[in-house]
């Protein structure tokens, strides 16, 4: 995508497969328009560790690591929504592109 070409974007369950999250976040930021929004969906790390498929190429990460990577990539975290109360909860991190 071209620089600044998207108003919003969403990615779900992809952070497990990305080696350099800060670089990936930079790319998300690059394609967003100023003030654009990104939503990153991720399963709760404790629950993901218990899932049988996580033994096959998954990199389970703490939520704080994902948040930090987003910030390093030029995104400003606006909201962290936890959907559910137990280890099978899902997290949605909502951020915007830093103004330049």
XYZ file of C-alpha atoms in Angstrom:
100
model
C 0.000 0.000 0.000
C 1.098 3.552 -0.634
C 2.169 5.807 2.230
C -0.798 7.309 4.065
C -3.342 5.497 1.911
C -5.566 3.854 4.552
C -8.013 5.382 7.011
C -8.031 2.292 9.210
C -6.793 -1.278 9.306
C -7.115 -4.356 11.437
C -4.964 -7.399 12.023
C -6.011 -10.384 14.108
C -3.851 -13.259 15.361
C -0.847 -12.282 13.249
C 1.628 -11.106 15.912
C 2.514 -14.729 16.670
C 4.190 -15.122 13.278
C 6.101 -11.824 12.974
C 9.741 -11.758 14.045
C 10.166 -7.967 14.193
C 6.973 -6.468 15.598
C 8.381 -2.932 15.736
C 9.156 -3.056 12.008
C 5.717 -4.484 11.250
C 4.166 -1.700 13.336
C 6.213 0.851 11.378
C 4.682 -0.524 8.194
C 1.188 -0.275 9.656
C 1.925 3.318 10.634
C 3.388 4.106 7.199
C 0.260 3.088 5.300
C -2.147 4.898 7.658
C -3.304 8.421 6.984
C -2.568 10.979 9.708
C -4.999 10.173 12.507
C -5.718 6.757 11.002
C -6.659 3.903 13.311
C -5.277 0.398 13.671
C -6.791 -2.441 15.686
C -4.598 -5.378 16.684
C -6.365 -8.476 17.992
C -4.474 -11.037 20.058
C -5.447 -13.929 22.300
C -4.558 -13.774 25.971
C -0.963 -15.059 26.282
C -1.790 -17.453 29.142
C -4.606 -19.003 27.153
C -2.547 -19.137 23.948
C 0.194 -21.103 25.727
C -2.390 -23.808 26.468
C -3.607 -24.100 22.873
C -2.197 -27.199 21.118
C -1.390 -25.312 17.909
C 0.867 -22.853 19.748
C 3.621 -25.479 19.747
C 3.919 -25.106 15.956
C 5.545 -21.855 14.922
C 3.738 -19.538 17.326
C 5.566 -16.880 19.288
C 3.321 -16.143 22.239
C 4.055 -12.631 23.462
C 3.015 -10.635 26.515
C 0.515 -7.878 25.758
C 3.049 -5.335 27.027
C 5.538 -6.445 24.343
C 2.957 -5.952 21.605
C 2.062 -2.508 22.992
C 5.718 -1.472 23.186
C 6.349 -2.653 19.626
C 3.388 -0.643 18.389
C 4.727 2.468 20.101
C 8.240 1.889 18.726
C 6.666 1.630 15.286
C 5.097 5.080 15.559
C 1.631 4.179 16.800
C -0.037 5.778 19.826
C -2.069 3.368 21.928
C -5.559 4.785 22.554
C -7.383 1.817 24.055
C -6.822 -1.723 25.273
C -10.001 -3.755 25.440
C -10.012 -7.139 27.091
C -12.911 -9.287 25.944
C -13.504 -11.956 28.564
C -12.282 -12.572 32.090
C -10.370 -15.853 32.008
C -7.242 -17.088 30.219
C -9.283 -17.479 27.032
C -9.928 -13.745 26.837
C -9.129 -11.808 23.710
C -7.374 -8.434 23.603
C -7.922 -5.620 21.123
C -5.284 -2.898 21.054
C -6.452 0.268 19.301
C -3.920 2.854 18.201
C -3.537 5.806 15.877
C -0.660 6.980 13.743
C 1.516 9.581 15.430
C 1.133 12.967 13.822
C 4.205 14.149 12.007
